[in-house]
Amino acid sequence: EAQVTQNPRYLITVTGKKLTVTCSQNMNHEYMSWYRQDPGLGLRQIYYSMNVEVTDKGDVPEGYKVSRKEKRNFPLILESPSPNQTSLYFCASKTSGTYGYTFGSGTRLTVV
Amino acid sequence: QKEVEQDPGPLSVPEGAIVSLNCTYSNSAFQYFMWYRQYSRKGPELLMYTYSSGNKEDGRFTAQVDKSSKYISLFIRDSQPSDSATYLCAMTRNSNYQLIWGAGTKLIIKP
């Protein structure tokens, strides 16, 4: 089944404790992206990658890192999480030149 | 002011009603318009995609774009309880630009 897989689905952590949210897609998509979704603010792009070893900042990159060493994987790293990073996170992918994203099921992160 | 405005709702209608969901935008460069549906505890999924002005129909769903008014709509005919979800509009200039998203409208179809 064509899909984007995120892990974990739910995560509660403490301020300052480094964490990684994994994202993997099996559709051979070039383009991958991370979003956060907050009530009233909609989806905001954190980082995106147009292909392997090519990443760029979205609208809200502060406090996040990403890497794209393989085409299928695009992990999101929070080096020192803070409570304002409590949010619902989505990984998405698509074929370059198209408009329809495939989204993962989301990771609900709580930072206390 | 946000580039894309969307009423968050909730919009509650009885089963079988025609539903109208709308977004307004400010950037006249937008050419590609999308509607995504998001069920609770799921990621958004692409529902409809339209280029420039005009209508596009897919089963019970019709997407409409009025570029002169900077206004897009999604109509759902014969609405079903399974249509209950949050509907997000998204738009962009072309595939080289990121999508700009509305905040989403929560739709509730009452049996």
mmCIF file with all atom_site columns, C-alpha atoms in Angstrom:
data_model
loop_
_atom_site.group_PDB
_atom_site.id
_atom_site.type_symbol
_atom_site.label_atom_id
_atom_site.label_alt_id
_atom_site.label_comp_id
_atom_site.label_asym_id
_atom_site.label_entity_id
_atom_site.label_seq_id
_atom_site.pdbx_PDB_ins_code
_atom_site.Cartn_x
_atom_site.Cartn_y
_atom_site.Cartn_z
_atom_site.occupancy
_atom_site.B_iso_or_equiv
_atom_site.pdbx_formal_charge
_atom_site.auth_seq_id
_atom_site.auth_comp_id
_atom_site.auth_asym_id
_atom_site.auth_atom_id
_atom_site.pdbx_PDB_model_num
ATOM 1   C CA . GLU A 1 1   ? 0.000   0.000  0.000   1.00 0.00 ? 1   GLU A CA 1
ATOM 2   C CA . ALA A 1 2   ? 1.303   3.456  -0.968  1.00 0.00 ? 2   ALA A CA 1
ATOM 3   C CA . GLN A 1 3   ? 1.752   5.406  2.222   1.00 0.00 ? 3   GLN A CA 1
ATOM 4   C CA . VAL A 1 4   ? 3.696   7.808  4.392   1.00 0.00 ? 4   VAL A CA 1
ATOM 5   C CA . THR A 1 5   ? 4.567   6.325  7.772   1.00 0.00 ? 5   THR A CA 1
ATOM 6   C CA . GLN A 1 6   ? 5.334   8.488  10.775  1.00 0.00 ? 6   GLN A CA 1
ATOM 7   C CA . ASN A 1 7   ? 6.512   7.350  14.174  1.00 0.00 ? 7   ASN A CA 1
ATOM 8   C CA . PRO A 1 8   ? 5.666   7.736  16.932  1.00 0.00 ? 8   PRO A CA 1
ATOM 9   C CA . ARG A 1 9   ? 1.965   8.634  16.773  1.00 0.00 ? 9   ARG A CA 1
ATOM 10  C CA . TYR A 1 10  ? 1.988   10.138 20.239  1.00 0.00 ? 10  TYR A CA 1
ATOM 11  C CA . LEU A 1 11  ? 4.893   11.496 22.259  1.00 0.00 ? 11  LEU A CA 1
ATOM 12  C CA . ILE A 1 12  ? 5.126   13.284 25.583  1.00 0.00 ? 12  ILE A CA 1
ATOM 13  C CA . THR A 1 13  ? 8.557   14.623 26.452  1.00 0.00 ? 13  THR A CA 1
ATOM 14  C CA . VAL A 1 14  ? 10.245  17.129 28.725  1.00 0.00 ? 14  VAL A CA 1
ATOM 15  C CA . THR A 1 15  ? 11.769  20.445 27.802  1.00 0.00 ? 15  THR A CA 1
ATOM 16  C CA . GLY A 1 16  ? 15.289  20.114 26.420  1.00 0.00 ? 16  GLY A CA 1
ATOM 17  C CA . LYS A 1 17  ? 15.287  16.377 25.738  1.00 0.00 ? 17  LYS A CA 1
ATOM 18  C CA . LYS A 1 18  ? 16.297  15.767 22.124  1.00 0.00 ? 18  LYS A CA 1
ATOM 19  C CA . LEU A 1 19  ? 13.850  13.774 20.041  1.00 0.00 ? 19  LEU A CA 1
ATOM 20  C CA . THR A 1 20  ? 13.413  12.540 16.479  1.00 0.00 ? 20  THR A CA 1
ATOM 21  C CA . VAL A 1 21  ? 10.189  11.910 14.622  1.00 0.00 ? 21  VAL A CA 1
ATOM 22  C CA . THR A 1 22  ? 10.696  9.524  11.742  1.00 0.00 ? 22  THR A CA 1
ATOM 23  C CA . CYS A 1 23  ? 9.006   9.693  8.350   1.00 0.00 ? 23  CYS A CA 1
ATOM 24  C CA . SER A 1 24  ? 9.230   7.158  5.558   1.00 0.00 ? 24  SER A CA 1
ATOM 25  C CA . GLN A 1 25  ? 7.435   6.946  2.193   1.00 0.00 ? 25  GLN A CA 1
ATOM 26  C CA . ASN A 1 26  ? 7.253   4.005  -0.225  1.00 0.00 ? 26  ASN A CA 1
ATOM 27  C CA . MET A 1 27  ? 6.143   5.860  -3.360  1.00 0.00 ? 27  MET A CA 1
ATOM 28  C CA . ASN A 1 28  ? 9.556   6.992  -4.634  1.00 0.00 ? 28  ASN A CA 1
ATOM 29  C CA . HIS A 1 29  ? 8.506   10.631 -4.198  1.00 0.00 ? 29  HIS A CA 1
ATOM 30  C CA . GLU A 1 30  ? 11.183  13.265 -4.676  1.00 0.00 ? 30  GLU A CA 1
ATOM 31  C CA . TYR A 1 31  ? 9.505   15.937 -2.573  1.00 0.00 ? 31  TYR A CA 1
ATOM 32  C CA . MET A 1 32  ? 8.959   15.606 1.169   1.00 0.00 ? 32  MET A CA 1
ATOM 33  C CA . SER A 1 33  ? 7.800   18.118 3.724   1.00 0.00 ? 33  SER A CA 1
ATOM 34  C CA . TRP A 1 34  ? 7.099   18.565 7.423   1.00 0.00 ? 34  TRP A CA 1
ATOM 35  C CA . TYR A 1 35  ? 4.127   20.561 8.680   1.00 0.00 ? 35  TYR A CA 1
ATOM 36  C CA . ARG A 1 36  ? 2.792   21.473 12.070  1.00 0.00 ? 36  ARG A CA 1
ATOM 37  C CA . GLN A 1 37  ? -0.915  21.970 12.596  1.00 0.00 ? 37  GLN A CA 1
ATOM 38  C CA . ASP A 1 38  ? -2.228  24.208 15.355  1.00 0.00 ? 38  ASP A CA 1
ATOM 39  C CA . PRO A 1 39  ? -5.850  25.251 16.042  1.00 0.00 ? 39  PRO A CA 1
ATOM 40  C CA . GLY A 1 40  ? -6.793  28.378 14.123  1.00 0.00 ? 40  GLY A CA 1
ATOM 41  C CA . LEU A 1 41  ? -3.449  28.490 12.305  1.00 0.00 ? 41  LEU A CA 1
ATOM 42  C CA . GLY A 1 42  ? -3.844  25.621 9.896   1.00 0.00 ? 42  GLY A CA 1
ATOM 43  C CA . LEU A 1 43  ? -0.889  23.811 8.382   1.00 0.00 ? 43  LEU A CA 1
ATOM 44  C CA . ARG A 1 44  ? 2.443   25.599 8.524   1.00 0.00 ? 44  ARG A CA 1
ATOM 45  C CA . GLN A 1 45  ? 5.467   24.258 6.706   1.00 0.00 ? 45  GLN A CA 1
ATOM 46  C CA . ILE A 1 46  ? 8.556   23.625 8.824   1.00 0.00 ? 46  ILE A CA 1
ATOM 47  C CA . TYR A 1 47  ? 11.062  22.234 6.320   1.00 0.00 ? 47  TYR A CA 1
ATOM 48  C CA . TYR A 1 48  ? 10.922  20.645 2.916   1.00 0.00 ? 48  TYR A CA 1
ATOM 49  C CA . SER A 1 49  ? 13.195  18.615 0.673   1.00 0.00 ? 49  SER A CA 1
ATOM 50  C CA . MET A 1 50  ? 13.089  18.545 -3.103  1.00 0.00 ? 50  MET A CA 1
ATOM 51  C CA . ASN A 1 51  ? 15.381  15.530 -3.311  1.00 0.00 ? 51  ASN A CA 1
ATOM 52  C CA . VAL A 1 52  ? 18.169  13.634 -1.543  1.00 0.00 ? 52  VAL A CA 1
ATOM 53  C CA . GLU A 1 53  ? 20.603  15.968 0.246   1.00 0.00 ? 53  GLU A CA 1
ATOM 54  C CA . VAL A 1 54  ? 18.475  19.026 -0.686  1.00 0.00 ? 54  VAL A CA 1
ATOM 55  C CA . THR A 1 55  ? 16.556  20.641 2.162   1.00 0.00 ? 55  THR A CA 1
ATOM 56  C CA . ASP A 1 56  ? 15.190  24.119 2.738   1.00 0.00 ? 56  ASP A CA 1
ATOM 57  C CA . LYS A 1 57  ? 13.368  26.116 5.386   1.00 0.00 ? 57  LYS A CA 1
ATOM 58  C CA . GLY A 1 58  ? 9.631   26.590 5.360   1.00 0.00 ? 58  GLY A CA 1
ATOM 59  C CA . ASP A 1 59  ? 7.683   29.204 7.289   1.00 0.00 ? 59  ASP A CA 1
ATOM 60  C CA . VAL A 1 60  ? 8.469   28.060 10.844  1.00 0.00 ? 60  VAL A CA 1
ATOM 61  C CA . PRO A 1 61  ? 11.895  26.338 10.900  1.00 0.00 ? 61  PRO A CA 1
ATOM 62  C CA . GLU A 1 62  ? 13.185  27.666 14.239  1.00 0.00 ? 62  GLU A CA 1
ATOM 63  C CA . GLY A 1 63  ? 13.962  24.897 16.706  1.00 0.00 ? 63  GLY A CA 1
ATOM 64  C CA . TYR A 1 64  ? 13.836  22.108 14.113  1.00 0.00 ? 64  TYR A CA 1
ATOM 65  C CA . LYS A 1 65  ? 16.342  20.226 11.979  1.00 0.00 ? 65  LYS A CA 1
ATOM 66  C CA . VAL A 1 66  ? 15.894  17.762 9.143   1.00 0.00 ? 66  VAL A CA 1
ATOM 67  C CA . SER A 1 67  ? 18.046  15.549 6.979   1.00 0.00 ? 67  SER A CA 1
ATOM 68  C CA . ARG A 1 68  ? 17.476  13.703 3.711   1.00 0.00 ? 68  ARG A CA 1
ATOM 69  C CA . LYS A 1 69  ? 20.167  11.085 3.307   1.00 0.00 ? 69  LYS A CA 1
ATOM 70  C CA . GLU A 1 70  ? 17.885  8.627  1.513   1.00 0.00 ? 70  GLU A CA 1
ATOM 71  C CA . LYS A 1 71  ? 14.977  9.279  -0.807  1.00 0.00 ? 71  LYS A CA 1
ATOM 72  C CA . ARG A 1 72  ? 12.428  7.460  1.335   1.00 0.00 ? 72  ARG A CA 1
ATOM 73  C CA . ASN A 1 73  ? 13.278  8.943  4.754   1.00 0.00 ? 73  ASN A CA 1
ATOM 74  C CA . PHE A 1 74  ? 12.926  12.475 6.089   1.00 0.00 ? 74  PHE A CA 1
ATOM 75  C CA . PRO A 1 75  ? 13.313  12.626 9.891   1.00 0.00 ? 75  PRO A CA 1
ATOM 76  C CA . LEU A 1 76  ? 12.401  15.696 11.931  1.00 0.00 ? 76  LEU A CA 1
ATOM 77  C CA . ILE A 1 77  ? 14.758  16.475 14.804  1.00 0.00 ? 77  ILE A CA 1
ATOM 78  C CA . LEU A 1 78  ? 14.032  18.680 17.795  1.00 0.00 ? 78  LEU A CA 1
ATOM 79  C CA . GLU A 1 79  ? 17.402  19.276 19.457  1.00 0.00 ? 79  GLU A CA 1
ATOM 80  C CA . SER A 1 80  ? 16.006  21.038 22.530  1.00 0.00 ? 80  SER A CA 1
ATOM 81  C CA . PRO A 1 81  ? 12.196  20.891 22.544  1.00 0.00 ? 81  PRO A CA 1
ATOM 82  C CA . SER A 1 82  ? 10.241  23.671 24.211  1.00 0.00 ? 82  SER A CA 1
ATOM 83  C CA . PRO A 1 83  ? 6.557   23.833 25.221  1.00 0.00 ? 83  PRO A CA 1
ATOM 84  C CA . ASN A 1 84  ? 5.727   26.063 22.217  1.00 0.00 ? 84  ASN A CA 1
ATOM 85  C CA . GLN A 1 85  ? 6.592   23.107 20.004  1.00 0.00 ? 85  GLN A CA 1
ATOM 86  C CA . THR A 1 86  ? 3.626   21.191 21.392  1.00 0.00 ? 86  THR A CA 1
ATOM 87  C CA . SER A 1 87  ? 1.632   20.513 18.249  1.00 0.00 ? 87  SER A CA 1
ATOM 88  C CA . LEU A 1 88  ? 0.351   17.975 15.732  1.00 0.00 ? 88  LEU A CA 1
ATOM 89  C CA . TYR A 1 89  ? 3.041   17.199 13.165  1.00 0.00 ? 89  TYR A CA 1
ATOM 90  C CA . PHE A 1 90  ? 2.537   15.820 9.673   1.00 0.00 ? 90  PHE A CA 1
ATOM 91  C CA . CYS A 1 91  ? 4.995   14.479 7.159   1.00 0.00 ? 91  CYS A CA 1
ATOM 92  C CA . ALA A 1 92  ? 3.919   14.628 3.517   1.00 0.00 ? 92  ALA A CA 1
ATOM 93  C CA . SER A 1 93  ? 5.364   13.644 0.165   1.00 0.00 ? 93  SER A CA 1
ATOM 94  C CA . LYS A 1 94  ? 4.605   14.110 -3.512  1.00 0.00 ? 94  LYS A CA 1
ATOM 95  C CA . THR A 1 95  ? 6.092   13.666 -6.942  1.00 0.00 ? 95  THR A CA 1
ATOM 96  C CA . SER A 1 96  ? 7.910   16.803 -8.107  1.00 0.00 ? 96  SER A CA 1
ATOM 97  C CA . GLY A 1 97  ? 5.830   18.886 -10.493 1.00 0.00 ? 97  GLY A CA 1
ATOM 98  C CA . THR A 1 98  ? 2.508   17.680 -9.063  1.00 0.00 ? 98  THR A CA 1
ATOM 99  C CA . TYR A 1 99  ? 0.206   19.184 -6.451  1.00 0.00 ? 99  TYR A CA 1
ATOM 100 C CA . GLY A 1 100 ? -1.308  16.307 -4.498  1.00 0.00 ? 100 GLY A CA 1
ATOM 101 C CA . TYR A 1 101 ? 0.443   15.512 -1.266  1.00 0.00 ? 101 TYR A CA 1
ATOM 102 C CA . THR A 1 102 ? 0.194   12.183 0.521   1.00 0.00 ? 102 THR A CA 1
ATOM 103 C CA . PHE A 1 103 ? 0.186   12.772 4.251   1.00 0.00 ? 103 PHE A CA 1
ATOM 104 C CA . GLY A 1 104 ? 1.162   10.570 7.151   1.00 0.00 ? 104 GLY A CA 1
ATOM 105 C CA . SER A 1 105 ? -1.261  9.999  10.021  1.00 0.00 ? 105 SER A CA 1
ATOM 106 C CA . GLY A 1 106 ? 0.397   12.568 12.239  1.00 0.00 ? 106 GLY A CA 1
ATOM 107 C CA . THR A 1 107 ? 2.467   12.739 15.429  1.00 0.00 ? 107 THR A CA 1
ATOM 108 C CA . ARG A 1 108 ? 0.946   14.456 18.419  1.00 0.00 ? 108 ARG A CA 1
ATOM 109 C CA . LEU A 1 109 ? 3.809   15.919 20.432  1.00 0.00 ? 109 LEU A CA 1
ATOM 110 C CA . THR A 1 110 ? 3.464   17.349 23.913  1.00 0.00 ? 110 THR A CA 1
ATOM 111 C CA . VAL A 1 111 ? 6.443   19.100 25.517  1.00 0.00 ? 111 VAL A CA 1
ATOM 112 C CA . VAL A 1 112 ? 6.110   19.703 29.265  1.00 0.00 ? 112 VAL A CA 1
ATOM 113 C CA . GLN B 2 1   ? -4.016  39.523 7.313   1.00 0.00 ? 1   GLN B CA 1
ATOM 114 C CA . LYS B 2 2   ? -3.634  35.908 6.269   1.00 0.00 ? 2   LYS B CA 1
ATOM 115 C CA . GLU B 2 3   ? -3.089  35.103 2.595   1.00 0.00 ? 3   GLU B CA 1
ATOM 116 C CA . VAL B 2 4   ? -5.913  32.566 2.725   1.00 0.00 ? 4   VAL B CA 1
ATOM 117 C CA . GLU B 2 5   ? -8.998  32.989 4.904   1.00 0.00 ? 5   GLU B CA 1
ATOM 118 C CA . GLN B 2 6   ? -11.354 30.152 5.775   1.00 0.00 ? 6   GLN B CA 1
ATOM 119 C CA . ASP B 2 7   ? -14.177 30.128 8.294   1.00 0.00 ? 7   ASP B CA 1
ATOM 120 C CA . PRO B 2 8   ? -13.307 27.506 10.934  1.00 0.00 ? 8   PRO B CA 1
ATOM 121 C CA . GLY B 2 9   ? -16.962 26.595 11.624  1.00 0.00 ? 9   GLY B CA 1
ATOM 122 C CA . PRO B 2 10  ? -18.190 24.239 12.801  1.00 0.00 ? 10  PRO B CA 1
ATOM 123 C CA . LEU B 2 11  ? -20.773 24.042 10.068  1.00 0.00 ? 11  LEU B CA 1
ATOM 124 C CA . SER B 2 12  ? -23.584 21.671 11.017  1.00 0.00 ? 12  SER B CA 1
ATOM 125 C CA . VAL B 2 13  ? -26.148 20.567 8.420   1.00 0.00 ? 13  VAL B CA 1
ATOM 126 C CA . PRO B 2 14  ? -28.694 17.738 8.137   1.00 0.00 ? 14  PRO B CA 1
ATOM 127 C CA . GLU B 2 15  ? -28.003 14.688 6.020   1.00 0.00 ? 15  GLU B CA 1
ATOM 128 C CA . GLY B 2 16  ? -28.918 15.195 2.383   1.00 0.00 ? 16  GLY B CA 1
ATOM 129 C CA . ALA B 2 17  ? -28.340 18.957 2.393   1.00 0.00 ? 17  ALA B CA 1
ATOM 130 C CA . ILE B 2 18  ? -26.124 20.784 -0.090  1.00 0.00 ? 18  ILE B CA 1
ATOM 131 C CA . VAL B 2 19  ? -22.995 22.058 1.627   1.00 0.00 ? 19  VAL B CA 1
ATOM 132 C CA . SER B 2 20  ? -20.993 25.081 0.534   1.00 0.00 ? 20  SER B CA 1
ATOM 133 C CA . LEU B 2 21  ? -17.457 25.565 1.862   1.00 0.00 ? 21  LEU B CA 1
ATOM 134 C CA . ASN B 2 22  ? -15.452 28.644 0.926   1.00 0.00 ? 22  ASN B CA 1
ATOM 135 C CA . CYS B 2 23  ? -12.045 30.295 1.007   1.00 0.00 ? 23  CYS B CA 1
ATOM 136 C CA . THR B 2 24  ? -10.930 33.774 0.061   1.00 0.00 ? 24  THR B CA 1
ATOM 137 C CA . TYR B 2 25  ? -7.378  34.718 -0.821  1.00 0.00 ? 25  TYR B CA 1
ATOM 138 C CA . SER B 2 26  ? -5.364  37.844 -1.448  1.00 0.00 ? 26  SER B CA 1
ATOM 139 C CA . ASN B 2 27  ? -2.564  36.785 -3.828  1.00 0.00 ? 27  ASN B CA 1
ATOM 140 C CA . SER B 2 28  ? -3.658  37.128 -7.449  1.00 0.00 ? 28  SER B CA 1
ATOM 141 C CA . ALA B 2 29  ? -0.678  34.982 -8.532  1.00 0.00 ? 29  ALA B CA 1
ATOM 142 C CA . PHE B 2 30  ? -2.313  31.806 -7.237  1.00 0.00 ? 30  PHE B CA 1
ATOM 143 C CA . GLN B 2 31  ? -3.233  29.523 -10.141 1.00 0.00 ? 31  GLN B CA 1
ATOM 144 C CA . TYR B 2 32  ? -3.675  26.079 -8.600  1.00 0.00 ? 32  TYR B CA 1
ATOM 145 C CA . PHE B 2 33  ? -6.370  25.398 -6.040  1.00 0.00 ? 33  PHE B CA 1
ATOM 146 C CA . MET B 2 34  ? -6.951  22.313 -3.962  1.00 0.00 ? 34  MET B CA 1
ATOM 147 C CA . TRP B 2 35  ? -9.379  20.967 -1.416  1.00 0.00 ? 35  TRP B CA 1
ATOM 148 C CA . TYR B 2 36  ? -8.217  18.457 1.160   1.00 0.00 ? 36  TYR B CA 1
ATOM 149 C CA . ARG B 2 37  ? -10.383 16.477 3.564   1.00 0.00 ? 37  ARG B CA 1
ATOM 150 C CA . GLN B 2 38  ? -9.109  15.595 7.023   1.00 0.00 ? 38  GLN B CA 1
ATOM 151 C CA . TYR B 2 39  ? -10.838 13.076 9.233   1.00 0.00 ? 39  TYR B CA 1
ATOM 152 C CA . SER B 2 40  ? -10.223 13.140 12.966  1.00 0.00 ? 40  SER B CA 1
ATOM 153 C CA . ARG B 2 41  ? -6.820  11.652 13.926  1.00 0.00 ? 41  ARG B CA 1
ATOM 154 C CA . LYS B 2 42  ? -5.814  11.364 10.258  1.00 0.00 ? 42  LYS B CA 1
ATOM 155 C CA . GLY B 2 43  ? -3.686  13.324 7.835   1.00 0.00 ? 43  GLY B CA 1
ATOM 156 C CA . PRO B 2 44  ? -5.314  15.437 5.100   1.00 0.00 ? 44  PRO B CA 1
ATOM 157 C CA . GLU B 2 45  ? -6.126  13.721 1.807   1.00 0.00 ? 45  GLU B CA 1
ATOM 158 C CA . LEU B 2 46  ? -6.502  15.420 -1.563  1.00 0.00 ? 46  LEU B CA 1
ATOM 159 C CA . LEU B 2 47  ? -10.135 15.682 -2.603  1.00 0.00 ? 47  LEU B CA 1
ATOM 160 C CA . MET B 2 48  ? -10.203 18.049 -5.579  1.00 0.00 ? 48  MET B CA 1
ATOM 161 C CA . TYR B 2 49  ? -7.666  19.959 -7.634  1.00 0.00 ? 49  TYR B CA 1
ATOM 162 C CA . THR B 2 50  ? -8.461  22.840 -10.015 1.00 0.00 ? 50  THR B CA 1
ATOM 163 C CA . TYR B 2 51  ? -6.337  24.978 -12.283 1.00 0.00 ? 51  TYR B CA 1
ATOM 164 C CA . SER B 2 52  ? -7.280  28.663 -12.743 1.00 0.00 ? 52  SER B CA 1
ATOM 165 C CA . SER B 2 53  ? -10.949 29.651 -12.959 1.00 0.00 ? 53  SER B CA 1
ATOM 166 C CA . GLY B 2 54  ? -13.979 27.498 -13.568 1.00 0.00 ? 54  GLY B CA 1
ATOM 167 C CA . ASN B 2 55  ? -15.736 24.461 -12.192 1.00 0.00 ? 55  ASN B CA 1
ATOM 168 C CA . LYS B 2 56  ? -14.680 20.879 -11.711 1.00 0.00 ? 56  LYS B CA 1
ATOM 169 C CA . GLU B 2 57  ? -17.034 18.089 -10.765 1.00 0.00 ? 57  GLU B CA 1
ATOM 170 C CA . ASP B 2 58  ? -16.267 14.691 -9.216  1.00 0.00 ? 58  ASP B CA 1
ATOM 171 C CA . GLY B 2 59  ? -19.284 12.694 -8.124  1.00 0.00 ? 59  GLY B CA 1
ATOM 172 C CA . ARG B 2 60  ? -21.065 14.603 -5.360  1.00 0.00 ? 60  ARG B CA 1
ATOM 173 C CA . PHE B 2 61  ? -18.288 17.189 -5.133  1.00 0.00 ? 61  PHE B CA 1
ATOM 174 C CA . THR B 2 62  ? -17.902 20.360 -7.214  1.00 0.00 ? 62  THR B CA 1
ATOM 175 C CA . ALA B 2 63  ? -14.973 22.764 -6.894  1.00 0.00 ? 63  ALA B CA 1
ATOM 176 C CA . GLN B 2 64  ? -15.433 26.287 -8.153  1.00 0.00 ? 64  GLN B CA 1
ATOM 177 C CA . VAL B 2 65  ? -12.835 29.037 -8.606  1.00 0.00 ? 65  VAL B CA 1
ATOM 178 C CA . ASP B 2 66  ? -13.601 32.703 -9.199  1.00 0.00 ? 66  ASP B CA 1
ATOM 179 C CA . LYS B 2 67  ? -10.251 34.416 -9.694  1.00 0.00 ? 67  LYS B CA 1
ATOM 180 C CA . SER B 2 68  ? -11.802 37.830 -10.277 1.00 0.00 ? 68  SER B CA 1
ATOM 181 C CA . SER B 2 69  ? -13.248 37.725 -6.756  1.00 0.00 ? 69  SER B CA 1
ATOM 182 C CA . LYS B 2 70  ? -10.353 35.695 -5.296  1.00 0.00 ? 70  LYS B CA 1
ATOM 183 C CA . TYR B 2 71  ? -12.886 33.218 -3.985  1.00 0.00 ? 71  TYR B CA 1
ATOM 184 C CA . ILE B 2 72  ? -13.030 29.429 -4.156  1.00 0.00 ? 72  ILE B CA 1
ATOM 185 C CA . SER B 2 73  ? -15.819 27.066 -3.143  1.00 0.00 ? 73  SER B CA 1
ATOM 186 C CA . LEU B 2 74  ? -16.422 23.386 -2.591  1.00 0.00 ? 74  LEU B CA 1
ATOM 187 C CA . PHE B 2 75  ? -19.987 22.129 -2.926  1.00 0.00 ? 75  PHE B CA 1
ATOM 188 C CA . ILE B 2 76  ? -21.103 18.778 -1.583  1.00 0.00 ? 76  ILE B CA 1
ATOM 189 C CA . ARG B 2 77  ? -24.433 17.433 -2.835  1.00 0.00 ? 77  ARG B CA 1
ATOM 190 C CA . ASP B 2 78  ? -26.531 14.861 -0.992  1.00 0.00 ? 78  ASP B CA 1
ATOM 191 C CA . SER B 2 79  ? -24.279 15.171 2.054   1.00 0.00 ? 79  SER B CA 1
ATOM 192 C CA . GLN B 2 80  ? -23.691 12.045 4.137   1.00 0.00 ? 80  GLN B CA 1
ATOM 193 C CA . PRO B 2 81  ? -22.594 11.565 7.763   1.00 0.00 ? 81  PRO B CA 1
ATOM 194 C CA . SER B 2 82  ? -19.348 10.118 6.354   1.00 0.00 ? 82  SER B CA 1
ATOM 195 C CA . ASP B 2 83  ? -18.615 13.585 4.895   1.00 0.00 ? 83  ASP B CA 1
ATOM 196 C CA . SER B 2 84  ? -18.164 14.893 8.446   1.00 0.00 ? 84  SER B CA 1
ATOM 197 C CA . ALA B 2 85  ? -14.559 16.074 8.538   1.00 0.00 ? 85  ALA B CA 1
ATOM 198 C CA . THR B 2 86  ? -12.425 19.193 8.376   1.00 0.00 ? 86  THR B CA 1
ATOM 199 C CA . TYR B 2 87  ? -12.035 20.593 4.871   1.00 0.00 ? 87  TYR B CA 1
ATOM 200 C CA . LEU B 2 88  ? -8.891  22.563 4.081   1.00 0.00 ? 88  LEU B CA 1
ATOM 201 C CA . CYS B 2 89  ? -8.324  24.693 1.025   1.00 0.00 ? 89  CYS B CA 1
ATOM 202 C CA . ALA B 2 90  ? -4.806  25.128 -0.345  1.00 0.00 ? 90  ALA B CA 1
ATOM 203 C CA . MET B 2 91  ? -3.375  27.073 -3.251  1.00 0.00 ? 91  MET B CA 1
ATOM 204 C CA . THR B 2 92  ? -0.136  27.976 -4.981  1.00 0.00 ? 92  THR B CA 1
ATOM 205 C CA . ARG B 2 93  ? 1.388   29.689 -8.007  1.00 0.00 ? 93  ARG B CA 1
ATOM 206 C CA . ASN B 2 94  ? 2.869   26.490 -9.409  1.00 0.00 ? 94  ASN B CA 1
ATOM 207 C CA . SER B 2 95  ? 4.586   23.315 -8.289  1.00 0.00 ? 95  SER B CA 1
ATOM 208 C CA . ASN B 2 96  ? 7.827   25.166 -7.519  1.00 0.00 ? 96  ASN B CA 1
ATOM 209 C CA . TYR B 2 97  ? 6.137   27.122 -4.726  1.00 0.00 ? 97  TYR B CA 1
ATOM 210 C CA . GLN B 2 98  ? 4.864   25.878 -1.429  1.00 0.00 ? 98  GLN B CA 1
ATOM 211 C CA . LEU B 2 99  ? 1.175   25.427 -0.788  1.00 0.00 ? 99  LEU B CA 1
ATOM 212 C CA . ILE B 2 100 ? -0.590  28.134 1.206   1.00 0.00 ? 100 ILE B CA 1
ATOM 213 C CA . TRP B 2 101 ? -3.270  26.638 3.416   1.00 0.00 ? 101 TRP B CA 1
ATOM 214 C CA . GLY B 2 102 ? -6.528  27.795 4.880   1.00 0.00 ? 102 GLY B CA 1
ATOM 215 C CA . ALA B 2 103 ? -7.097  26.956 8.549   1.00 0.00 ? 103 ALA B CA 1
ATOM 216 C CA . GLY B 2 104 ? -9.861  24.465 7.695   1.00 0.00 ? 104 GLY B CA 1
ATOM 217 C CA . THR B 2 105 ? -13.637 24.318 8.179   1.00 0.00 ? 105 THR B CA 1
ATOM 218 C CA . LYS B 2 106 ? -15.069 21.648 10.430  1.00 0.00 ? 106 LYS B CA 1
ATOM 219 C CA . LEU B 2 107 ? -18.170 20.118 8.829   1.00 0.00 ? 107 LEU B CA 1
ATOM 220 C CA . ILE B 2 108 ? -20.730 18.055 10.743  1.00 0.00 ? 108 ILE B CA 1
ATOM 221 C CA . ILE B 2 109 ? -23.454 16.159 8.875   1.00 0.00 ? 109 ILE B CA 1
ATOM 222 C CA . LYS B 2 110 ? -26.275 15.182 11.218  1.00 0.00 ? 110 LYS B CA 1
ATOM 223 C CA . PRO B 2 111 ? -28.115 11.906 10.432  1.00 0.00 ? 111 PRO B CA 1
#
